[in-house]
Coordinates of C-alpha atoms in Angstrom, one line a residue:
X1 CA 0.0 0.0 0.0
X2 CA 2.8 2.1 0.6
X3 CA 4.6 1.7 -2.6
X4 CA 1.4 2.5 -4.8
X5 CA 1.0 5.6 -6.7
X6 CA -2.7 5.5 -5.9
X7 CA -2.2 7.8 -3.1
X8 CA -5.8 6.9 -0.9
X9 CA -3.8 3.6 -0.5
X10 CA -2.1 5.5 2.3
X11 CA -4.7 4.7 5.1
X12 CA -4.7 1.2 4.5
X13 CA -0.7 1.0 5.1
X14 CA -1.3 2.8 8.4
X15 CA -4.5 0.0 8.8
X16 CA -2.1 -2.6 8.4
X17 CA 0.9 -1.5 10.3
X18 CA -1.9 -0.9 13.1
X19 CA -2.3 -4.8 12.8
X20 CA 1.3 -5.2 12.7
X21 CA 2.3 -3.9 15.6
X22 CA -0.6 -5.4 17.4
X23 CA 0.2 -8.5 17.1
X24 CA 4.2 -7.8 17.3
X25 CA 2.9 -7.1 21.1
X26 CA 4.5 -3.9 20.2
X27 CA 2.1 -0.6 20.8
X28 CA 4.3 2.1 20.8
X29 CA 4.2 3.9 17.9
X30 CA 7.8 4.2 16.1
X31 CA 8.8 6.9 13.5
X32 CA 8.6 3.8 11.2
X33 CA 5.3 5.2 10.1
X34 CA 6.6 8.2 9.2
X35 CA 8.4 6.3 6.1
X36 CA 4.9 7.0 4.7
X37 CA 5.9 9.7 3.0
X38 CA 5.0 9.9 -1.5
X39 CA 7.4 11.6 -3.4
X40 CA 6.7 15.2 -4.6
X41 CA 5.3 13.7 -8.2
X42 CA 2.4 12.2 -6.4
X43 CA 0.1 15.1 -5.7
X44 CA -2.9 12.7 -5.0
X45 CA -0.7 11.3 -1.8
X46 CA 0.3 14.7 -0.5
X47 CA -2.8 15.6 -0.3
X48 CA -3.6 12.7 2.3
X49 CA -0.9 12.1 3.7
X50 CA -0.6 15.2 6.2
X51 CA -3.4 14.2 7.4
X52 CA -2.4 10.6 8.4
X53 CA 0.9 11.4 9.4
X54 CA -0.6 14.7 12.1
X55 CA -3.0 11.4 13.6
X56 CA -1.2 11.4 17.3
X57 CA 1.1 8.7 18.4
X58 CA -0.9 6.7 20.6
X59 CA -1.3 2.9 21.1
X60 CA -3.7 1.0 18.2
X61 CA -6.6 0.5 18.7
X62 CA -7.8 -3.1 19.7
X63 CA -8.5 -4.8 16.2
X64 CA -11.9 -6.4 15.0
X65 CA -12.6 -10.0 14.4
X66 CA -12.5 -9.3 10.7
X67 CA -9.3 -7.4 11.0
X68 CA -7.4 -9.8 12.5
X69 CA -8.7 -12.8 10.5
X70 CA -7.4 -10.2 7.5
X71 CA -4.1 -9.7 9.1
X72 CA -3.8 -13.9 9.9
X73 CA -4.4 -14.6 6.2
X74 CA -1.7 -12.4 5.5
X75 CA 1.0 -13.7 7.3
X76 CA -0.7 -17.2 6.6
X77 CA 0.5 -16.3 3.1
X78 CA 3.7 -15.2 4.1
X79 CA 4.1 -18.5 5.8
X80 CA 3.0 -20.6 3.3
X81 CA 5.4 -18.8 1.3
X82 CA 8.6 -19.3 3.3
X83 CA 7.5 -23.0 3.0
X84 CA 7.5 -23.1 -0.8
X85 CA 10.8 -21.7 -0.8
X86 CA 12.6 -24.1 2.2
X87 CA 10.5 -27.1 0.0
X88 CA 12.5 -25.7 -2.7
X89 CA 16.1 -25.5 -1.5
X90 CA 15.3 -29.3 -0.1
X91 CA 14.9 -27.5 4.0
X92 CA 12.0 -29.9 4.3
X93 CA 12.1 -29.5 8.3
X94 CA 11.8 -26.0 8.0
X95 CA 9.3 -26.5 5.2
X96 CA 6.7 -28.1 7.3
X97 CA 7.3 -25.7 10.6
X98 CA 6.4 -23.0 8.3
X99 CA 3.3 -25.0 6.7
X100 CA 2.3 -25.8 10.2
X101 CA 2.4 -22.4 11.0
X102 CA 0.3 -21.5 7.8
X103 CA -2.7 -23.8 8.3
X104 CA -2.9 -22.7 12.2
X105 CA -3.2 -19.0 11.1
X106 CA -5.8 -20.5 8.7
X107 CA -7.4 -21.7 10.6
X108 CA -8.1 -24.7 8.8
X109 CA -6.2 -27.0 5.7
X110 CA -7.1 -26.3 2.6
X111 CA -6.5 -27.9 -0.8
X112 CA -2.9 -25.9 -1.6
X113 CA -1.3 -26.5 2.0
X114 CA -2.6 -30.2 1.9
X115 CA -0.6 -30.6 -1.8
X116 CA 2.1 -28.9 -0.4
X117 CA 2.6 -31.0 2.6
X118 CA 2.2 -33.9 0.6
X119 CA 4.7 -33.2 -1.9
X120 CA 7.0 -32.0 1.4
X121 CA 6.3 -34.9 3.4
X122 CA 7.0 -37.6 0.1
X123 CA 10.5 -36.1 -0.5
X124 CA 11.6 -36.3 3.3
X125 CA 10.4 -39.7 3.7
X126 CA 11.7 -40.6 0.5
X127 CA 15.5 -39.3 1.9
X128 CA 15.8 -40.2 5.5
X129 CA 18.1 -42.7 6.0
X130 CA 15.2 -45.2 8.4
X131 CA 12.0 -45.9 7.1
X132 CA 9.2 -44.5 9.1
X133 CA 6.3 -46.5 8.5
X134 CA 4.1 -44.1 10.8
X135 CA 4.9 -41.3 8.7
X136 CA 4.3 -43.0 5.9
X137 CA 1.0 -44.1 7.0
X138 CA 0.0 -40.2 7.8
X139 CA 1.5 -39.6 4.5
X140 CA -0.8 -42.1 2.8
X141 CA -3.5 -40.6 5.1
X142 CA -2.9 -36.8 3.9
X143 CA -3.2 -38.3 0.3
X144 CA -6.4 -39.8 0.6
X145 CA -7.9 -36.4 1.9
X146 CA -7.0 -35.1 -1.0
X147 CA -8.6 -36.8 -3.3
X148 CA -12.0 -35.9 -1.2
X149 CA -12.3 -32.4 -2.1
X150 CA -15.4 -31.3 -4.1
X151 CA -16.0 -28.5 -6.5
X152 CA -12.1 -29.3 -8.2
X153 CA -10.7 -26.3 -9.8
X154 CA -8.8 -27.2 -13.0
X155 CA -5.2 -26.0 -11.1
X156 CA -6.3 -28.8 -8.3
X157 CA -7.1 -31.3 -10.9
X158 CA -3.4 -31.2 -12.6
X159 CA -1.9 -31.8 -8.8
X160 CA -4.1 -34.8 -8.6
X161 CA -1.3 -37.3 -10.6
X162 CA 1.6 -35.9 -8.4
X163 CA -0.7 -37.1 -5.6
X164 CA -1.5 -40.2 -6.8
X165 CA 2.3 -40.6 -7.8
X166 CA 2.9 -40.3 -4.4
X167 CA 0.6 -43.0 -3.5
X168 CA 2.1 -45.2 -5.7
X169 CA 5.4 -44.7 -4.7
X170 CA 4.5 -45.8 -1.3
X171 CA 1.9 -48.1 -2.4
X172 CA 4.0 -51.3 -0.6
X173 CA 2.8 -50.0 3.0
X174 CA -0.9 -49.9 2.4
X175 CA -1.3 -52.9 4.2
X176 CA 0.3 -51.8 6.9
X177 CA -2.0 -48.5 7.7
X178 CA -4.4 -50.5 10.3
X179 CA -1.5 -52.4 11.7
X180 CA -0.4 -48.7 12.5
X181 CA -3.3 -47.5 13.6
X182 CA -4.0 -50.9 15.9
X183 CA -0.6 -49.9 17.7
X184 CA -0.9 -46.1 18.1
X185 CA -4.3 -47.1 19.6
X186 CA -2.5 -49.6 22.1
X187 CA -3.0 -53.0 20.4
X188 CA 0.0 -54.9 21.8
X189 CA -0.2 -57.6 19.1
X190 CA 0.0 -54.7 16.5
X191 CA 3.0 -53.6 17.5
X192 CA 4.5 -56.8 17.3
X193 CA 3.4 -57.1 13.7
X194 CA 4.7 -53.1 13.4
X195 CA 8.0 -54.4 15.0
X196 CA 8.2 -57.4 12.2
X197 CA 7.9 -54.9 9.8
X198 CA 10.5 -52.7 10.5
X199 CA 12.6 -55.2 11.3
X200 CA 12.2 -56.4 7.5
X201 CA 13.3 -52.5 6.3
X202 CA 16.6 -52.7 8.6
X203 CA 15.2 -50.1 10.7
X204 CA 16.2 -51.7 14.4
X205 CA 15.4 -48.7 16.7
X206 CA 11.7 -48.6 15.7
X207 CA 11.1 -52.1 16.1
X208 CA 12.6 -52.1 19.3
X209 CA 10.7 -48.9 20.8
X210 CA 7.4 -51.1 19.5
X211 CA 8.6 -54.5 21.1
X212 CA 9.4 -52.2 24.7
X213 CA 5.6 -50.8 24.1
X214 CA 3.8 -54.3 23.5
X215 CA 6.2 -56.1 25.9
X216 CA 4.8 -53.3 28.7
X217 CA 1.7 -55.4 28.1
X218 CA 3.2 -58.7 28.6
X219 CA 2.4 -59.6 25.0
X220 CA 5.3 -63.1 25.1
X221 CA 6.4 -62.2 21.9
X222 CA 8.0 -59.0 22.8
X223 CA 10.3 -60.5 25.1
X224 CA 11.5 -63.2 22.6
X225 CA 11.7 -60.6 19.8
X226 CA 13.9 -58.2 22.1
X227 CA 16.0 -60.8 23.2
X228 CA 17.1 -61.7 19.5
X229 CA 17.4 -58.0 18.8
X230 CA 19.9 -57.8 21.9
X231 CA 21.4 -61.0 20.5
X232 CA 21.9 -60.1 17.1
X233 CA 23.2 -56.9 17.6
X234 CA 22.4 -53.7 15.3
X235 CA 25.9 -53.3 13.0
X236 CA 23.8 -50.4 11.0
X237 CA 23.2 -48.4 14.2
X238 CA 26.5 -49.2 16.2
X239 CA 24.7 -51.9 18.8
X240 CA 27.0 -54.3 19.4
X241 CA 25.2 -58.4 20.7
X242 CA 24.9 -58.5 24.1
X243 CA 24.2 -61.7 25.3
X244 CA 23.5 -61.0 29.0
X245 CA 20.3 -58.8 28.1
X246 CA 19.7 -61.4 25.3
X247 CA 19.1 -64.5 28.0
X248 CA 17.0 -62.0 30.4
X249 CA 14.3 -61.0 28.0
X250 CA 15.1 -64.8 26.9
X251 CA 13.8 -66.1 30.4
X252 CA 10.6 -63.7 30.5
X253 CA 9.6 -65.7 27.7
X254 CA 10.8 -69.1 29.2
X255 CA 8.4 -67.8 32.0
X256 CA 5.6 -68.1 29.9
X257 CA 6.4 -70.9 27.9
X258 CA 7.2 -69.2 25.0
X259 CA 8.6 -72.0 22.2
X260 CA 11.0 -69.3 20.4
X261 CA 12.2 -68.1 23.7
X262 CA 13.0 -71.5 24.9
X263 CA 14.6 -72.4 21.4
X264 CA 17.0 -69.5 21.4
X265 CA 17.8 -69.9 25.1
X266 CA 19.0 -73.6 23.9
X267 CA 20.9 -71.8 21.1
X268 CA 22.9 -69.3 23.5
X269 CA 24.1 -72.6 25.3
X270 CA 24.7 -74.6 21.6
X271 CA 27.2 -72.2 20.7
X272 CA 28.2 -70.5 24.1
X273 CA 26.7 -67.0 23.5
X274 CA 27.5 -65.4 26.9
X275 CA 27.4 -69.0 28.8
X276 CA 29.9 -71.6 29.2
X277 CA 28.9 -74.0 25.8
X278 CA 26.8 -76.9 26.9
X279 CA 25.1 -78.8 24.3
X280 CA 23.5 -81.4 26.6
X281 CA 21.7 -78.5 28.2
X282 CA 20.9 -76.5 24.6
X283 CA 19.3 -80.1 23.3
X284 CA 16.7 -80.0 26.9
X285 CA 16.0 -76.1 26.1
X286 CA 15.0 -77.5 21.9
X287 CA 13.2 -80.1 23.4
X288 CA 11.1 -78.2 26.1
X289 CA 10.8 -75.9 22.7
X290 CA 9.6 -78.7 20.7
X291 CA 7.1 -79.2 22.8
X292 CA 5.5 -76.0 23.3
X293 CA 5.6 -75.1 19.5
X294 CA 3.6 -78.3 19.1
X295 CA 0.9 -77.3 22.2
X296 CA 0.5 -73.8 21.0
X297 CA 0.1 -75.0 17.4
X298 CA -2.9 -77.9 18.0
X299 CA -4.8 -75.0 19.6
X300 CA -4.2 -73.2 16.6
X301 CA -1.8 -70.6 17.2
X302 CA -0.1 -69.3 14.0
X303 CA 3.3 -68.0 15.3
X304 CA 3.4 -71.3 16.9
X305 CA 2.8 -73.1 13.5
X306 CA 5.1 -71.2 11.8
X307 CA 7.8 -71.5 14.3
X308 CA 7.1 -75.8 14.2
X309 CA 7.9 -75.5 11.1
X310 CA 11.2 -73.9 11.3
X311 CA 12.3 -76.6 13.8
X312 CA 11.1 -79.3 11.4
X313 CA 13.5 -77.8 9.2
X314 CA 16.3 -77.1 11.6
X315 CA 19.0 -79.9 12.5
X316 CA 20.3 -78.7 15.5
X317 CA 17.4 -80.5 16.8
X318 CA 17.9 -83.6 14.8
X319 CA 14.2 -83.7 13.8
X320 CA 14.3 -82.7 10.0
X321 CA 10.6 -83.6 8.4
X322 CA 10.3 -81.1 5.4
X323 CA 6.9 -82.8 4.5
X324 CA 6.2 -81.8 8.5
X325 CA 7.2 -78.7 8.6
X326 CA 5.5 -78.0 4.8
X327 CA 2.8 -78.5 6.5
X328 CA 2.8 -76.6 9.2
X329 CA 4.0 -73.7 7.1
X330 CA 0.4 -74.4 5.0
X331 CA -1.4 -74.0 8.1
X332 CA 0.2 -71.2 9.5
X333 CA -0.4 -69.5 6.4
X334 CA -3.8 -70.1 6.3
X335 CA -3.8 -68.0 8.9
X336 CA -2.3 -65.3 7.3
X337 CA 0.8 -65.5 8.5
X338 CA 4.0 -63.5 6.4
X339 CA 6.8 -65.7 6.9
X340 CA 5.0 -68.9 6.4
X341 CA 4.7 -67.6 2.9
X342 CA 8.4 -67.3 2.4
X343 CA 8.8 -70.4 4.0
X344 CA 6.6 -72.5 2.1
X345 CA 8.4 -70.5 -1.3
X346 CA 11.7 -71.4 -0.1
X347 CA 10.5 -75.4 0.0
X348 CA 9.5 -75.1 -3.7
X349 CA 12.4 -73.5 -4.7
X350 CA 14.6 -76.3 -3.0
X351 CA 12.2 -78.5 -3.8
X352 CA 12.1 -80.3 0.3
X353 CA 9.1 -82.0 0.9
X354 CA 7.7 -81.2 -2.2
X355 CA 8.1 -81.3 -6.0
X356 CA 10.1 -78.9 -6.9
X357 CA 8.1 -75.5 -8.9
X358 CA 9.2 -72.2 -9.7
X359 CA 6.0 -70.7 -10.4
X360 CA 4.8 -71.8 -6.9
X361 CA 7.9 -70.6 -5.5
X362 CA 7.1 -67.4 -6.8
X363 CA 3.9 -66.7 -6.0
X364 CA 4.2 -68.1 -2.5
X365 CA 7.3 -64.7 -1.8
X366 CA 5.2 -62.6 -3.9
X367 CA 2.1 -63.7 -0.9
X368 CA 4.8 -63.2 1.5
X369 CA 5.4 -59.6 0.5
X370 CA 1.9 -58.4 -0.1
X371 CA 2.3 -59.1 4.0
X372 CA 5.3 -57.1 5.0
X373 CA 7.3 -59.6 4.8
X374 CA 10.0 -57.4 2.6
X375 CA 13.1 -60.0 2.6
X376 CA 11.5 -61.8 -0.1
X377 CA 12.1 -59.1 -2.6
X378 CA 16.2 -60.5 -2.8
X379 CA 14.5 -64.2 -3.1
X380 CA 11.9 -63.6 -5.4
X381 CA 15.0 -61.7 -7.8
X382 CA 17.1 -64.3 -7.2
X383 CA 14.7 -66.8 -8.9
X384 CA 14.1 -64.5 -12.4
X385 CA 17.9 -64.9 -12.2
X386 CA 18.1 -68.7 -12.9
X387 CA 18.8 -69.8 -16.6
X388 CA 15.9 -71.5 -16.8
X389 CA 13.4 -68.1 -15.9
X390 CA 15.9 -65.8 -16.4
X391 CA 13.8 -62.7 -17.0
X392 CA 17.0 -59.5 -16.1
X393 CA 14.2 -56.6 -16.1
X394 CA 12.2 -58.5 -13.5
X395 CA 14.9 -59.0 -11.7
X396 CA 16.3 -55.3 -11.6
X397 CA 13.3 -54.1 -10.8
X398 CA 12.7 -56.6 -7.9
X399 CA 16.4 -55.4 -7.1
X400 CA 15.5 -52.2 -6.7
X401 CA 11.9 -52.5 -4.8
X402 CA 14.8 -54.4 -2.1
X403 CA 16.6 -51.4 -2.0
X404 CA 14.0 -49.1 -1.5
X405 CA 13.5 -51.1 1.8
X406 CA 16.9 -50.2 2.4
X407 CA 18.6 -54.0 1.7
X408 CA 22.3 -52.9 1.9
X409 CA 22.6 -56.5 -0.4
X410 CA 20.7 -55.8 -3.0
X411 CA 22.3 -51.9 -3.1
X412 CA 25.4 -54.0 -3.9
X413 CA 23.5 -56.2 -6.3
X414 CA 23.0 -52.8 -8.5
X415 CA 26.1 -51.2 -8.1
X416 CA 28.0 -55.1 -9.5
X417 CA 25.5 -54.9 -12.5
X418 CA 26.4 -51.1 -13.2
X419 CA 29.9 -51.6 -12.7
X420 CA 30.5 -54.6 -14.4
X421 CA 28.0 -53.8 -17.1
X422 CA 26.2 -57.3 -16.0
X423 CA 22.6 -57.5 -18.5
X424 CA 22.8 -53.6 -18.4
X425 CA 24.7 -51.0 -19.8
X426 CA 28.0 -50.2 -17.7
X427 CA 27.3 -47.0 -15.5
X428 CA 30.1 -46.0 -13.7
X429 CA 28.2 -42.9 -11.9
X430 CA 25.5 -44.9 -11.2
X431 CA 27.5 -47.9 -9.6
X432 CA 29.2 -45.8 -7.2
X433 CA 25.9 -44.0 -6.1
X434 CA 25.1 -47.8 -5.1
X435 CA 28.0 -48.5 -3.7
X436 CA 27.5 -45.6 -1.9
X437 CA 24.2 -46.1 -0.7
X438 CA 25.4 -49.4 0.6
X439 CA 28.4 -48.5 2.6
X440 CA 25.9 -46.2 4.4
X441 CA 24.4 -48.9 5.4
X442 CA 27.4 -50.4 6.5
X443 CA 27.7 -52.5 3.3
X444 CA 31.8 -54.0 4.0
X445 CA 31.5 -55.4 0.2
X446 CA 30.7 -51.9 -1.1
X447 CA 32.9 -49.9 1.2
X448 CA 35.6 -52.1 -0.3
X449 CA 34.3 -52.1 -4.0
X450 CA 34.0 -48.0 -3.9
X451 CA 38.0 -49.0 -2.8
X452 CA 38.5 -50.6 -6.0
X453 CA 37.0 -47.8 -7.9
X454 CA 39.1 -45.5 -6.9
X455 CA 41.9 -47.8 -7.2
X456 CA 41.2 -48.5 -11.1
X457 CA 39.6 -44.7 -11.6
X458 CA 36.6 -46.5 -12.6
X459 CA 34.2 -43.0 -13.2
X460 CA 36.3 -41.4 -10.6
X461 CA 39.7 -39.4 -10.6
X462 CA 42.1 -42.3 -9.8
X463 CA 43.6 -41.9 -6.1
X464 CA 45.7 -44.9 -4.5
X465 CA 45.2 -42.7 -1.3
X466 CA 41.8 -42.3 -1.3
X467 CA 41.5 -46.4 -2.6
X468 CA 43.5 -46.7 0.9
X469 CA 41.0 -44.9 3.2
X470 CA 38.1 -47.4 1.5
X471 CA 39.9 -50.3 2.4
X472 CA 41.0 -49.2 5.5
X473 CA 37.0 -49.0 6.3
X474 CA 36.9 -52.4 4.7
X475 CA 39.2 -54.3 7.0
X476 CA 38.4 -52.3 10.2
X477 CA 35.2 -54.6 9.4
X478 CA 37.1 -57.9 9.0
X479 CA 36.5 -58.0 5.9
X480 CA 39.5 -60.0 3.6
X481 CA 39.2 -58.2 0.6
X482 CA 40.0 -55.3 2.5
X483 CA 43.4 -56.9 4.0
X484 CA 44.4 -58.4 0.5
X485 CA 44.1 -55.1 -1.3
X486 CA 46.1 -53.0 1.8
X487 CA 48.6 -55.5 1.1
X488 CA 48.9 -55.0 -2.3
X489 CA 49.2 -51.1 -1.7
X490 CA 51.9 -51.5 0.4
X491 CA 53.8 -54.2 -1.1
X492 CA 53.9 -52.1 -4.5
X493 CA 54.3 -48.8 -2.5
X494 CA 50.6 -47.3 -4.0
X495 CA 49.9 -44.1 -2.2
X496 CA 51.7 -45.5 0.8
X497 CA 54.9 -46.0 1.6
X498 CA 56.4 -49.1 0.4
X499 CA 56.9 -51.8 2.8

């Protein structure tokens, strides 16, 4: 208003830096408003403006409901502004503070700050380095809200494909948005099945605040769960296996009969995991596990079906029956059980207890995925690899969806075919932003291969020094490659020192 050369636009800047300072908290009256002031050319604005500026300097008046709803929308728009631009420069934290910011001034979400925190939230999720399935599941949420406006302007209707992009994208969760809900809402066999899930996209810390939730509730499978979490360790998110807290949350199932928790108690004494190694006593813990699978199971418990199938299968307890534990998997996955999918896939494939059939094999992972049960995307590739089904676009792609749940194996699966031009063209670039992504996730064979790019100057500038840092990583990780080729650096005298 003050910039116009319509000089009765000068009240309205007073109006609005009366709204200004109000809600600064500011009342006093400053000489800003005496910047007012139209240049000599104007004679419209001189005219007013003596009168404005001889008003006295006293505190605003108290605004009106329509005033301040006028003076919201504004900064509402400067708001939503500031969040277009931080969306822009990839600030997507700041992004969605100022969005927040915008709708509360609002009042209300409309059909541009819903788009925008769509498109915001999809890029974040897309880049964090966890998967967050209760983001996503909000995400998903959002989008569906959006695709229940009426009265579509034509500007809404070209947003709706980036939406439903969007949808797609994450499309692999949708099963997943009750399981979500169940566990927010306190379901402690939800956030079990939350846990499984975000066990199966790498992303430990989650599953383990889920498992803490539902084991609060005494739901058995917690404690078995945590105790294999503690046992296994967490390489990605520097948690070293600790054994001790392993057998504790171990017992607490024992307490309750729990057959998995017995089983893996047995284990810890089979290969003396933080106990003096006993096998005598591991084969009483399998049997007292045997047992209890098979109690659980005839009352039709499907964890406990799946799990009798895993020790048909399994010859530490010298009890291998594939045509048993094929069908236990059956029933277990009558019940809708993931795993038991994979399971009964991975018979088929190997052809144990059954006759042998791809196609069976296949649909029996794909079944298992449709469930969360992400692993199976390496398996399911694997198969389109064999000579007989070979099939190297299926394959990629399955590669890929792996990746996406953040499989460090098949990240180095993509960066091999890129760099060694394997049934694709070879992409140099692209194989190292593989590699890459896999040494991030604490990938030792792609620490080391990045290693042998720079060694070679495979799409890089060649450094022996920087091939010597890479390696370094690699055998700091135990991993042989990584010795072999510091070895060769030094015996040859390669950016280090002969010797």
């Amino acid at each position: 208003a003050f910039s116009t050369k319509n000089g009765y636009l000068f009240d309205t800047a007073f109006t609005v830096l009366d709204h200004a300072e109000i809600l600064a908290k500011n009342p006093k009256q400053t000489s800003v408003r005496y910047l007012i002031n139209p240049p000599d050319d104007q004679p419209k604005a001189v005219k007013i403006v003596p009168k404005a500026v001889d008003k006295p300097i006293v505190a605003a008046k108290p605004m009106t409901n329509s005033q301040t709803t006028a003076s919201q929308n504004i900064i509402a728009k400067l708001k939503f502004e500031d969040a277009q631009d931080a969306y822009k420069r990839e600030d997507y934290l700041t992004a969605l503070t100022k969005l927040d910011d915008a709708e509360k001034l609002l009042g209300q979400i409309t059909a541009k700050t819903l788009y925008l925190r769509i498109m915001i939230k999809s890029k974040s999720l897309t880049n964090q380095f966890d998967i967050n399935l209760e983001q996503i599941a909000l995400l998903r949420d959002n989008c569906n809200q959006y695709f229940t406006q009426k009265d579509i302007t034509t500007e809404q209707e070209s947003k709706y494909k980036d939406v439903y992009m969007v949808l797609e994208v994450f499309k692999d969760y949708e099963p997943f948005d009750n399981i979500v809900k169940g566990a927010k809402a306190g379901n402690a066999k939800n956030m079990v099945a939350l846990s499984e899930v975000y066990r199966s996209v790498y992303n430990i810390p989650k599953a383990k605040e889920w498992l803490q939730l539902a084991a609060q509730k005494q739901e058995v499978t917690a404690f078995n769960n945590l105790g294999l979490i503690a046992e296994i360790g967490d390489v990605l998110h520097d948690v070293k296996p600790d054994y001790v807290k392993a057998m504790s949350y171990y017992l607490e199932g024992n307490a309750r009969n729990d057959a998995r928790s017995l089983y893996f108690t047995g284990r810890l004494y089979y290969y003396g995991s933080g106990v003096s190694k006993d096998t005598v006593i591991a084969q009483q813990w399998f049997e007292k596990s045997f047992a209890s699978a098979q109690k659980e199971a005839q009352v039709g418990n499907a964890d406990a079906m799946d799990f009798l199938g895993d020790l048909y299968t399994n010859s530490l307890l010298k009890k291998v029956d594939y045509v048993q534990a094929f069908n236990w998997y059956t029933k277990a996955s009558e019940k809708g059980n993931a795993k038991a999918f994979a399971s009964i896939a991975s018979l088929y494939n190997n052809g144990y207890g059954v006759n042998k059939s791809w196609e069976k094999a296949v649909a029996n992972y794909e079944m298992a995925i449709s469930k969360g049960y992400f692993w199976s995307y390496i398996s399911i590739a694997s198969l389109y690899r064999q000579k007989d089904y070979l099939d190297d676009n299926k394959a990629q792609a399955l590669y890929l969806r792996a990746a996406e749940k953040n499989s460090s194996y098949a990240m180095q699966v993509l960066g091999d075919a890129y760099f060694y031009g394997t049934r694709v063209t070879r992409d140099y670039p692209t194989a190292l932003a593989w590699y890459t992504k896999g040494a991030n996730r604490n990938s030792v064979y792609c620490i080391n291969q990045i290693g042998e790019m720079y060694f070679g100057g495979s799409g890089v500038t060649q450094s022996y020094t920087i091939a010597k840092d890479w390696y370094t990583k690699a055998a700091d990780r135990d991993y042989a490659s990584g010795y072999h080729s510091l070895g060769y650096l030094y015996y040859y005298g390669k950016g280090v020192v002969q010797n």
